[in-house]
Coordinates of C-alpha atoms in Angstrom, one line a residue:
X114 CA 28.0 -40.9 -118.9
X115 CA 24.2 -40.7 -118.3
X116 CA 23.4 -42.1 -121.8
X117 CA 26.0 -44.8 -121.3
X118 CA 24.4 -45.8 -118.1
X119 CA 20.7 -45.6 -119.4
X120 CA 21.7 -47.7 -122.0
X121 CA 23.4 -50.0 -119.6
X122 CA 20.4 -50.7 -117.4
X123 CA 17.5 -50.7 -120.7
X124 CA 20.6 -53.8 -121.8
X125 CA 20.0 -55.7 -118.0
X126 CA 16.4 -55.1 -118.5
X127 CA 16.2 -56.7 -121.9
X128 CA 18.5 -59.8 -120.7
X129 CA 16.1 -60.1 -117.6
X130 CA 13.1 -60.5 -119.5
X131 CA 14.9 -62.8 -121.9
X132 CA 15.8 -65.0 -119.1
X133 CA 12.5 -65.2 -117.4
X134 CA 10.7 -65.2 -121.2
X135 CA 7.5 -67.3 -120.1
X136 CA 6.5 -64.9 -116.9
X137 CA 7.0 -62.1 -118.6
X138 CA 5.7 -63.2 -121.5
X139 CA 2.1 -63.3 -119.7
X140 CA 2.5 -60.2 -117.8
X141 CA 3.0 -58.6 -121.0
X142 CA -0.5 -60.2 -122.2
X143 CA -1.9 -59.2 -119.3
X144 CA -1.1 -55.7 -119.9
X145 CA -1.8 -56.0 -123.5
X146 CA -5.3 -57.3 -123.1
X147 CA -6.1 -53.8 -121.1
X148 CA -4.8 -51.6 -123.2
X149 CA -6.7 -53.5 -126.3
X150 CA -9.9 -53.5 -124.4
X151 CA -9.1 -49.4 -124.2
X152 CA -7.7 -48.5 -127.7
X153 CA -10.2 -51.0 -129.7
X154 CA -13.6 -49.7 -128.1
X155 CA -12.4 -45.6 -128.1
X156 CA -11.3 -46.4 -131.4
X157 CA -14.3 -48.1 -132.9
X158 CA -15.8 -45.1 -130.9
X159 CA -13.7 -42.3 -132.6
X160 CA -15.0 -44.1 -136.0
X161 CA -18.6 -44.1 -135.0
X162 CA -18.3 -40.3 -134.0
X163 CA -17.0 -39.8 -137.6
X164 CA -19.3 -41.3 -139.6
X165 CA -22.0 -39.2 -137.5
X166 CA -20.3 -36.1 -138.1
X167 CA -19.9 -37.2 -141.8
X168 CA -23.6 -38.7 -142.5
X169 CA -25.0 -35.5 -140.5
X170 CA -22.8 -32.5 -142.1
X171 CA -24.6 -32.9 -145.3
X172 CA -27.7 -31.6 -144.0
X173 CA -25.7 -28.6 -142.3
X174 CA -25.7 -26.6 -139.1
X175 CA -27.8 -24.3 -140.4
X176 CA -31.0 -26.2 -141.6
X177 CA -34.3 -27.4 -139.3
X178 CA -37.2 -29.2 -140.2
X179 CA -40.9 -28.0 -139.5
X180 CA -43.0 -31.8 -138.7
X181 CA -46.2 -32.6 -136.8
X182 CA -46.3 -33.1 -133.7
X183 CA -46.6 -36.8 -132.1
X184 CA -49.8 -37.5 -130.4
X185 CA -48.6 -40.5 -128.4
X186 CA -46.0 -41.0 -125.4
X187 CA -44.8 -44.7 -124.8
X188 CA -43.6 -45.4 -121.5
X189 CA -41.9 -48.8 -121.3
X190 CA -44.7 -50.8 -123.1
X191 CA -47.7 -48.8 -122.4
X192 CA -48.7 -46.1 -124.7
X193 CA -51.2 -43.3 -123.7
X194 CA -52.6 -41.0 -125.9
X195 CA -50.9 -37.2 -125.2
X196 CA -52.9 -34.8 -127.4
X197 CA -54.5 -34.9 -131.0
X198 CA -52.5 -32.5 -133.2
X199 CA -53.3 -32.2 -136.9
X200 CA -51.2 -33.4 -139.4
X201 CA -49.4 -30.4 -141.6
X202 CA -51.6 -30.5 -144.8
X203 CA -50.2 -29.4 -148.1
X204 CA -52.2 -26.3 -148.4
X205 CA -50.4 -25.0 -144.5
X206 CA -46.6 -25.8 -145.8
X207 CA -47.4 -24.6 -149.2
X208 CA -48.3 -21.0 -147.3
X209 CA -45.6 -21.1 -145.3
X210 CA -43.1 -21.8 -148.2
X211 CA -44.9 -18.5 -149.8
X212 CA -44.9 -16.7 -146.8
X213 CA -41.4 -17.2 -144.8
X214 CA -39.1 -13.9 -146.1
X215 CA -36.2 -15.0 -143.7
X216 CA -33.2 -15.2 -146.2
X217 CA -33.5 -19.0 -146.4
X218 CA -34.4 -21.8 -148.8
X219 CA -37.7 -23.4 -148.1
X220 CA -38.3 -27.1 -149.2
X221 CA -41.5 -29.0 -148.8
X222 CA -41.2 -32.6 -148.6
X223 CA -43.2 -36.4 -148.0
X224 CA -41.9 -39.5 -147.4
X225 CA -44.2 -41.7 -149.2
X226 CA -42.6 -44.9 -148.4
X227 CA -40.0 -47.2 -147.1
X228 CA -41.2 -50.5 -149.2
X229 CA -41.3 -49.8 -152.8
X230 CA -40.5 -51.5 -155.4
X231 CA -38.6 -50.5 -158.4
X232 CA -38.0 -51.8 -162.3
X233 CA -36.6 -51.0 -165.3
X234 CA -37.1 -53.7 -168.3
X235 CA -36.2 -57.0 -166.6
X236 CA -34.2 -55.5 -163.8
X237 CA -35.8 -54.9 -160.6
X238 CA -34.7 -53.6 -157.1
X239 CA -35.6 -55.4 -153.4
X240 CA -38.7 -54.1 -151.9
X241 CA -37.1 -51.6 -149.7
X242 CA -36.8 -48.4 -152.0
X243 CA -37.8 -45.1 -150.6
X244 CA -39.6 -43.3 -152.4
X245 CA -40.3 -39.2 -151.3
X246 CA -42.0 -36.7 -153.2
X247 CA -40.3 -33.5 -153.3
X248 CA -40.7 -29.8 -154.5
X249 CA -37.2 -28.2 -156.7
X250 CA -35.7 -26.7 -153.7
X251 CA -35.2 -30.3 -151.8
X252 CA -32.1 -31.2 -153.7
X253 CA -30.1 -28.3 -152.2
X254 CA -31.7 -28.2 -148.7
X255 CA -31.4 -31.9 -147.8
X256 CA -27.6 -31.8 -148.8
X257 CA -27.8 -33.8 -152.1
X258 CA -26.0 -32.8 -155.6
X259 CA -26.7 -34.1 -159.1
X260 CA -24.6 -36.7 -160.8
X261 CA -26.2 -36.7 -164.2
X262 CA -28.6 -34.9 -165.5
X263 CA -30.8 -32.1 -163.9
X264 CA -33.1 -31.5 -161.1
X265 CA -36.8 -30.7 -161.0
X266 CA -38.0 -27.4 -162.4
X267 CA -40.9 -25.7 -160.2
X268 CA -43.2 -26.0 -163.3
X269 CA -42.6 -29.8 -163.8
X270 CA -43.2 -29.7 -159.4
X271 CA -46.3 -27.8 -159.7
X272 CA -47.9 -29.9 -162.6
X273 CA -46.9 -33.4 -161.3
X274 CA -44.9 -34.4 -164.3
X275 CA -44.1 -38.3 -163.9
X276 CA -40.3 -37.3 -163.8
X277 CA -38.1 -39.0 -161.1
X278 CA -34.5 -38.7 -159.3
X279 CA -32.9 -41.9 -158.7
X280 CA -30.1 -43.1 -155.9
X281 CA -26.7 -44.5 -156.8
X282 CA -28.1 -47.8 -155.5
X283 CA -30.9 -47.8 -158.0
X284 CA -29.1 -46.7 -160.7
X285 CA -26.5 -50.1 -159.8
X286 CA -29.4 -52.0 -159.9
X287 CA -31.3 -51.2 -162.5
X288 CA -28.9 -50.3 -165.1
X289 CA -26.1 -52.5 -164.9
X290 CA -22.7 -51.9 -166.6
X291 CA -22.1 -48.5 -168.5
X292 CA -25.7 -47.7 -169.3
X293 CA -27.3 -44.8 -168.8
X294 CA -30.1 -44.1 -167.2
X295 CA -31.4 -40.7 -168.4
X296 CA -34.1 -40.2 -170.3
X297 CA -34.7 -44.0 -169.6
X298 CA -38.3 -45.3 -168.2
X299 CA -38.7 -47.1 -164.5
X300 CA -42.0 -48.2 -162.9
X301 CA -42.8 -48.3 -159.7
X302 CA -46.1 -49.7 -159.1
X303 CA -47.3 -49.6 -162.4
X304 CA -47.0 -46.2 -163.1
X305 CA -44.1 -45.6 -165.1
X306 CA -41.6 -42.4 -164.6
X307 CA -38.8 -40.8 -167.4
X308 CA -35.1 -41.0 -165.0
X309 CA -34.2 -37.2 -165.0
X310 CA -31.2 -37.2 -162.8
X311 CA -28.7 -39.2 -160.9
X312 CA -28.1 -38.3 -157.3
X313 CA -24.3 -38.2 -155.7
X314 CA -23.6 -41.2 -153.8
X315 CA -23.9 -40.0 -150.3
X316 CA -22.9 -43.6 -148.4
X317 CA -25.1 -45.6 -146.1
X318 CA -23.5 -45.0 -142.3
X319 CA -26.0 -46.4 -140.0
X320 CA -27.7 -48.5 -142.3
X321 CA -29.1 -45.5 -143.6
X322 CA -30.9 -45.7 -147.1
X323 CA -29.7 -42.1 -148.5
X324 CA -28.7 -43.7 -151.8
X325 CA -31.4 -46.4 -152.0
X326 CA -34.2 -43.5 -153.3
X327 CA -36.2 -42.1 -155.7
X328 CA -37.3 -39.0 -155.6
X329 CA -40.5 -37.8 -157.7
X330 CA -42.0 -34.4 -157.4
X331 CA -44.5 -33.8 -154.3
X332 CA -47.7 -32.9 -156.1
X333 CA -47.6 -36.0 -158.0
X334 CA -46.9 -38.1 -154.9
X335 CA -49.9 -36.2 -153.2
X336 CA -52.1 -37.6 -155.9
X337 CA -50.6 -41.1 -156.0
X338 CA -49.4 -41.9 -152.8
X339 CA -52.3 -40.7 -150.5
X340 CA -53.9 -41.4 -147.0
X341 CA -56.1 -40.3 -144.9
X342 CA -53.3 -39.2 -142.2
X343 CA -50.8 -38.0 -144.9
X344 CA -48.2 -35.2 -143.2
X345 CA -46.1 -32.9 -145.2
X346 CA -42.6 -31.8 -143.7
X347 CA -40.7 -28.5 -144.4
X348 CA -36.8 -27.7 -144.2
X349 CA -35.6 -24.9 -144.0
X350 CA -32.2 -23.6 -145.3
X351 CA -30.9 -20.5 -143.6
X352 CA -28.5 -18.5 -145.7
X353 CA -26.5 -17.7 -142.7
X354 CA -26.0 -20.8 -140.3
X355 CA -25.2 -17.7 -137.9
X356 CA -29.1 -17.0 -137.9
X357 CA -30.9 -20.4 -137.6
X358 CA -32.3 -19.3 -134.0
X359 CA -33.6 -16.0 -135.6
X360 CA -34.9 -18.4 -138.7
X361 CA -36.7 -20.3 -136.5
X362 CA -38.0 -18.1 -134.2
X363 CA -39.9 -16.5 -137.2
X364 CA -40.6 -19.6 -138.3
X365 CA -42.3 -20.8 -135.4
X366 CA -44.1 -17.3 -135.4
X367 CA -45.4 -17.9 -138.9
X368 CA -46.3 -21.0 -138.8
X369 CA -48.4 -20.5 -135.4
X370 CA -50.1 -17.7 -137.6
X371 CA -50.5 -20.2 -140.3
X372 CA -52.6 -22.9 -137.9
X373 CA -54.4 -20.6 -136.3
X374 CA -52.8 -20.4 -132.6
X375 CA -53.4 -17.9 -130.0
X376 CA -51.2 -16.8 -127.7
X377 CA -52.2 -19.1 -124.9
X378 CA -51.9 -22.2 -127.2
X379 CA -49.0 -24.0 -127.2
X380 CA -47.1 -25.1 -130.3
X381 CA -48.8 -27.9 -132.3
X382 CA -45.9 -28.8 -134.6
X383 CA -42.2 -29.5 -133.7
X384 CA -39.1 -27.7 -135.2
X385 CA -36.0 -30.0 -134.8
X386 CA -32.6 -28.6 -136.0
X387 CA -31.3 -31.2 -138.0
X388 CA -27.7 -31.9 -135.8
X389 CA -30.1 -32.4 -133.0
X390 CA -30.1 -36.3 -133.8
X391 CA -26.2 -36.2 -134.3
X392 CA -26.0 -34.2 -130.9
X393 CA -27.9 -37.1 -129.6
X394 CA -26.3 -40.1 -130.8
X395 CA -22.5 -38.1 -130.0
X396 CA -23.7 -38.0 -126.2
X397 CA -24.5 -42.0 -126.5
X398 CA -21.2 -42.4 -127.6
X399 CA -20.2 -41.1 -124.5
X400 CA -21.2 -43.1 -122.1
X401 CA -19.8 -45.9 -124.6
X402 CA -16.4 -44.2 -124.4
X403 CA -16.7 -44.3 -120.4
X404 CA -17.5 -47.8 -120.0
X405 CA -14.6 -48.5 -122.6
X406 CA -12.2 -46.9 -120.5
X407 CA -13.5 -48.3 -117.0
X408 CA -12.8 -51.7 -118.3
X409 CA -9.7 -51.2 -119.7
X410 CA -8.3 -49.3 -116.4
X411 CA -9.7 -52.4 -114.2
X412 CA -7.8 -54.9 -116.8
X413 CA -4.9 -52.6 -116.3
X414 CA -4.9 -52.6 -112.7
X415 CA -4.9 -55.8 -112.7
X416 CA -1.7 -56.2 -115.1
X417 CA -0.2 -53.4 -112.3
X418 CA -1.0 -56.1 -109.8
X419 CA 0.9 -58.5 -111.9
X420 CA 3.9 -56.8 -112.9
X421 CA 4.8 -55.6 -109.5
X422 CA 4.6 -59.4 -108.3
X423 CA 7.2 -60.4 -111.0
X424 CA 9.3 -57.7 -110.1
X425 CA 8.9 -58.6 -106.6
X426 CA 9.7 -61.8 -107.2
X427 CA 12.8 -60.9 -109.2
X428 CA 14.1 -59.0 -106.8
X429 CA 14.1 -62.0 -104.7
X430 CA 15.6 -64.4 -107.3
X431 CA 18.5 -61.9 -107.5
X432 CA 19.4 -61.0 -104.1
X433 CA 23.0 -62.4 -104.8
X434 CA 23.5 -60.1 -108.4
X435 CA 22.4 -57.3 -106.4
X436 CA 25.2 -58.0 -103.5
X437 CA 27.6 -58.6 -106.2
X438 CA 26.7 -55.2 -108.0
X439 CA 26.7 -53.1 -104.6
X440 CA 30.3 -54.0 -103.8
X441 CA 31.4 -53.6 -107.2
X442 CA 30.3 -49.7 -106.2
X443 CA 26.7 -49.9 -107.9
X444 CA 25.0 -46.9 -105.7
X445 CA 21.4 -47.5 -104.4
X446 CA 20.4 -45.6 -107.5
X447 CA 21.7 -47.3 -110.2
X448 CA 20.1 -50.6 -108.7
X449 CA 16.6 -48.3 -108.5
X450 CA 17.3 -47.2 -111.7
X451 CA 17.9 -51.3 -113.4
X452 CA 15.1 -52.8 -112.0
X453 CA 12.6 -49.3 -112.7
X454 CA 14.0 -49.8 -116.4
X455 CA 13.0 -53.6 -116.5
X456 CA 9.3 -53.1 -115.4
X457 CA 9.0 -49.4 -117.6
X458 CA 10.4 -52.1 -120.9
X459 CA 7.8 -54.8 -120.2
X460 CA 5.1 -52.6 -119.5
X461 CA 5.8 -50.7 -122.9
X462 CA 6.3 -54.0 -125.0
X463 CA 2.8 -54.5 -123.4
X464 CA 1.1 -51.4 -124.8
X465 CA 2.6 -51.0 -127.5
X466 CA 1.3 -54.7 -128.7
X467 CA -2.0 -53.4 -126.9
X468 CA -2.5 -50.7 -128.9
X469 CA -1.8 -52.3 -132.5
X470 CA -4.4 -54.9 -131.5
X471 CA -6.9 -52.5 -130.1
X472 CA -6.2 -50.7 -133.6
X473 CA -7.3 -53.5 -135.3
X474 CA -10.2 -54.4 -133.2
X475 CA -11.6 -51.7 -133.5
X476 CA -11.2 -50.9 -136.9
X477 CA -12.4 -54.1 -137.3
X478 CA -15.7 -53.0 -135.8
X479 CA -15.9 -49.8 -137.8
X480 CA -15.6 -51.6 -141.1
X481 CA -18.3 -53.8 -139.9
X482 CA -20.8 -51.0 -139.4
X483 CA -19.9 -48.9 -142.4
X484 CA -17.8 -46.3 -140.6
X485 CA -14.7 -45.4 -141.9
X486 CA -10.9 -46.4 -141.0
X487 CA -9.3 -44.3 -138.1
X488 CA -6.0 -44.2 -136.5
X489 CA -6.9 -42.5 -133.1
X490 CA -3.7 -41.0 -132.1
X491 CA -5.4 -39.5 -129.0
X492 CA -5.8 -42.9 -127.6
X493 CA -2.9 -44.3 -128.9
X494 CA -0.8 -41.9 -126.7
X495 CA -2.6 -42.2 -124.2
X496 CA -2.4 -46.0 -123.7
X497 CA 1.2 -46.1 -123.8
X498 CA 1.1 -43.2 -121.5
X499 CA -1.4 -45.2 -119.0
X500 CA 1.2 -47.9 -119.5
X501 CA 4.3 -45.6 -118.5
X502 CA 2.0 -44.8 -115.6
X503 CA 1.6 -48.4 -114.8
X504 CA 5.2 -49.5 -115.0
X505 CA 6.7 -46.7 -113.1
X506 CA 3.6 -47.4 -109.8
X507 CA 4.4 -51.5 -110.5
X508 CA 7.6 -51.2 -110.5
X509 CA 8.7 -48.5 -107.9
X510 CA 8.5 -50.5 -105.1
X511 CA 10.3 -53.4 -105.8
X512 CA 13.2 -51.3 -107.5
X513 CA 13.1 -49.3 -103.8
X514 CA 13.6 -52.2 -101.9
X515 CA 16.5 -54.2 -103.7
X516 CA 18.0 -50.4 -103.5
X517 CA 18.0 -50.8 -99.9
X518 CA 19.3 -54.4 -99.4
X519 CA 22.3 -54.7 -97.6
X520 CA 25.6 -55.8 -99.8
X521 CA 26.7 -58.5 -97.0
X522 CA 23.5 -59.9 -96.5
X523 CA 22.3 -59.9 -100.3
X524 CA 26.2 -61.9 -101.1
X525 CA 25.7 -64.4 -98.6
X526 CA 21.7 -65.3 -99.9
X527 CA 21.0 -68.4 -101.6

C-alpha cells in the first residue's frame, strides 16, 4: 500500500513538472549551476591532490635533502640580506657521504642547469634541458628506474667519464622512431657524451621537467659546469621510512661536525623532507576546496530560494485540485507527501545534471594541467545529498500549507 502510494505521488510529481516544463525547467538550472560550481572545482581539486601525491611518492616518505641555506628574505618587493651562509662545497658532501653510517643511501647531487641544449646528428632539443650531475647512488634515491641500459658505476663517477643518462623526452626527440639510443653520441655544448641509459618516463604534473634531463656524472659536471657560487645537494635514503627523524637527527649532527659548528651556532644548511613541498601545496588545495564549496552552497541557496517560490506558487495555482483531492478522502499527509515528492524530483533532476556537468568541468580542468581523470564519488554523493537537503527545506513549507487548506474553501477558489 505504501509503495503503491509512493509511486502514486513521484507519478503527480512527474505530471506537475511536465505541465509547468519552462519554470521548472529554470529552477532545475538554477540548482544545477550550484551543484556544478561544487562537484567541478572539488573535483578538479581531488585531481590536483592526485597528481601531487603521484609526482611526490616517487621520491618517498622516507628521503630528505641536505641544501644550503638561503641568505636572503623577500618581503613583498623588498629583499634584505638575512645572513651569509656558505655554499656546501664538494669536498663537505663528499665527507658526509663517507661518514653518515645511518642505514641509508646517500646521493650527492648538482643541478647544473635549466637551459641546455641538446643534439644528436641533426636532431636537436629546445633550450630548456636540465642537465644535473650525479654520483651512482642518485638513480635509486631520487625515485628513478632504468629503461635501457645501465646506470653509472662509482668508478666511471669518480673519474668523470663523459657518459650520460637521458629522459624519455630526449630520447623522443633526439632519436625519433625505433632507434636506439645506447651507445649512441649527444653533445651538449660542444662536448660530446656516449647515451648509457634511458630513464623511466616519470610524467610532467606541474609542468615539471622530470623527463626532460640528462643526467651526467657529478665530478665531470664539477669540472665543466662551474661557478664561483656552485652548491652541492645531498639526499638521503633511509632504509626504514620509520627512522627518517632518527636519520636526520644524525644527519644534522654530522654535518654540523662536518662545517665546523659549535654548540651555540645555529644550523647553516637546511634539511627539507622531501613530502614537505607536497604537504604544502595539499594545504593550498585546501583553502581552494573551501572556497569551492562556499560558492556552490550560496548558488544553492539561492536555487532553495527558488524552488520554494515555485512550489509556493503551485500550491496556489492548485488550490481547487487540492479541494478536490481532500474530499475524495486524501488525508493532510498524502497532500504533504505529493507536493514534498514534486520539489525532492526537481531538486534531484537538478543535481544529478549538476554533478555530470561538474564531472566534466572539472575533469576538464585536470586534463588541462596534466593531472589525471577522476570520478570523485565523495562529492558526487554529497551533491545529490546537499540537493535532498535542499528539496526537503524548499519544499517543506509549501507542502505544509496546502496540507492545512480547508476542503470548502480550496473547492470554491478560482
Amino acid at each position: 500500500m505504501k509503495t503503491t502510494l509512493l509511486f502514486d505521488n513521484l507519478h503527480i510529481a512527474l505530471s506537475s513538472v511536465r505541465s509547468n516544463l519552462l519554470r521548472t525547467i529554470l529552477t532545475i538550472m538554477i540548482i544545477a549551476i550550484g551543484i556544478t560550481a561544487l562537484v567541478g572545482m572539488l573535483t578538479a581539486v581531488s585531481s590536483i591532490q592526485n597528481s601531487i601525491t603521484a609526482n611526490f611518492s616517487n621520491m618517498g616518505a622516507s628521503t630528505f635533502n641536505i641544501q644550503s641555506r638561503g641568505s636572503n628574505i623577500q618581503i613583498g618587493k623588498k629583499t634584505m640580506r638575512q645572513k651569509s651562509y656558505s655554499y656546501i662545497s664538494f669536498k663537505e658532501a663528499q665527507q658526509f657521504k663517507n661518514d653518515f653510517t645511518f642505514p641509508a643511501t646517500v646521493s650527492i647531487y648538482h643541478r647544473a642547469t635549466g637551459t641546455a641544449t641538446v643534439q644528436h646528428e641533426s636532431q636537436k632539443s629546445n633550450p630548456n634541458v636540465t642537465v644535473t650531475g650525479i654520483d651512482e647512488n642518485y638513480v635509486e634515491v631520487a625515485g628513478y628506474n632504468i629503461k635501457t641500459g645501465r646506470n653509472f658505476s662509482k668508478a666511471e663517477v669518480d673519474y668523470g667519464r663523459h657518459i650520460a643518462l637521458i629522459g624519455k623526452d630526449i630520447q623522443k626527440k633526439l632519436f625519433p622512431g625505433n632507434e636506439n639510443p645506447i651507445d649512441k653520441i649527444i653533445s651538449i655544448g660542444g662536448t660530446r657524451y656516449t647515451v648509457a641509459g634511458i630513464l623511466e618516463e616519470k610524467g610532467s604534473g606541474f609542468g615539471g621537467q622530470t623527463d626532460n634531463v640528462v643526467f651526467l656524472p657529478i665530478t665531470h659536471v664539477r669540472q665543466n659546469f662551474s661557478s664561483a657560487s656552485m652548491s652541492f645537494n645531498i639526499s638521503v635514503k633511509a632504509h626504514d621510512s620509520k627512522m627518517v627523524d632518527a636519520a636526520i637527527t644524525e644527519a644534522t649532527g654530522l654535518f654540523r661536525s662536518i662545517r665546523g659548528l659549535t654548540l651555540d651556532y645555529e644550523d647553516n644548511f637546511n634539511i627539507n623532507k622531501s613530502d614537505n613541498l607536497a604537504k604544502m601545496l595539499l594545504e593550498n588545495t585546501a583553502v581552494i576546496t573551501l572556497a569551492a564549496t562556499v560558492i556552490g552552497l550560496i548558488t544553492l541557496l539561492g536555487a532553495a530560494i527558488g524552488l520554494m517560490n515555485i512550489m509556493l506558487v503551485a500550491v496556489t495555482e492548485r488550490t481547487s485540485e487540492i479541494g478536490v483531492r481532500k474530499s475524495m478522502g486524501a488525508t493532510k499527509r498524502a497532500i504533504r507527501n505529493q507536493f514534498l515528492a514534486e520539489s525532492i524530483v526537481i531538486g534531484q533532476i537538478g543535481g544529478i545534471l549538476g554533478v555530470i556537468l561538474g564531472i566534466l568541468v572539472g575533469n576538464i580542468v585536470s586534463v588541462a594541467m596534466s593531472a589525471p581523470f577522476v570520478i570523485p564519488w565523495k562529492w558526487i554523493f554529497l551533491g545529490l545529498s546537499i540537493c535532498l537537503i535542499v528539496s526537503v527545506l524548499s519544499g517543506i513549507i509549501p507542502a505544509i500549507k496546502a496540507a492545512r487548506l480547508d476542503p470548502i474553501e480550496s473547492l470554491r477558489h478560482e
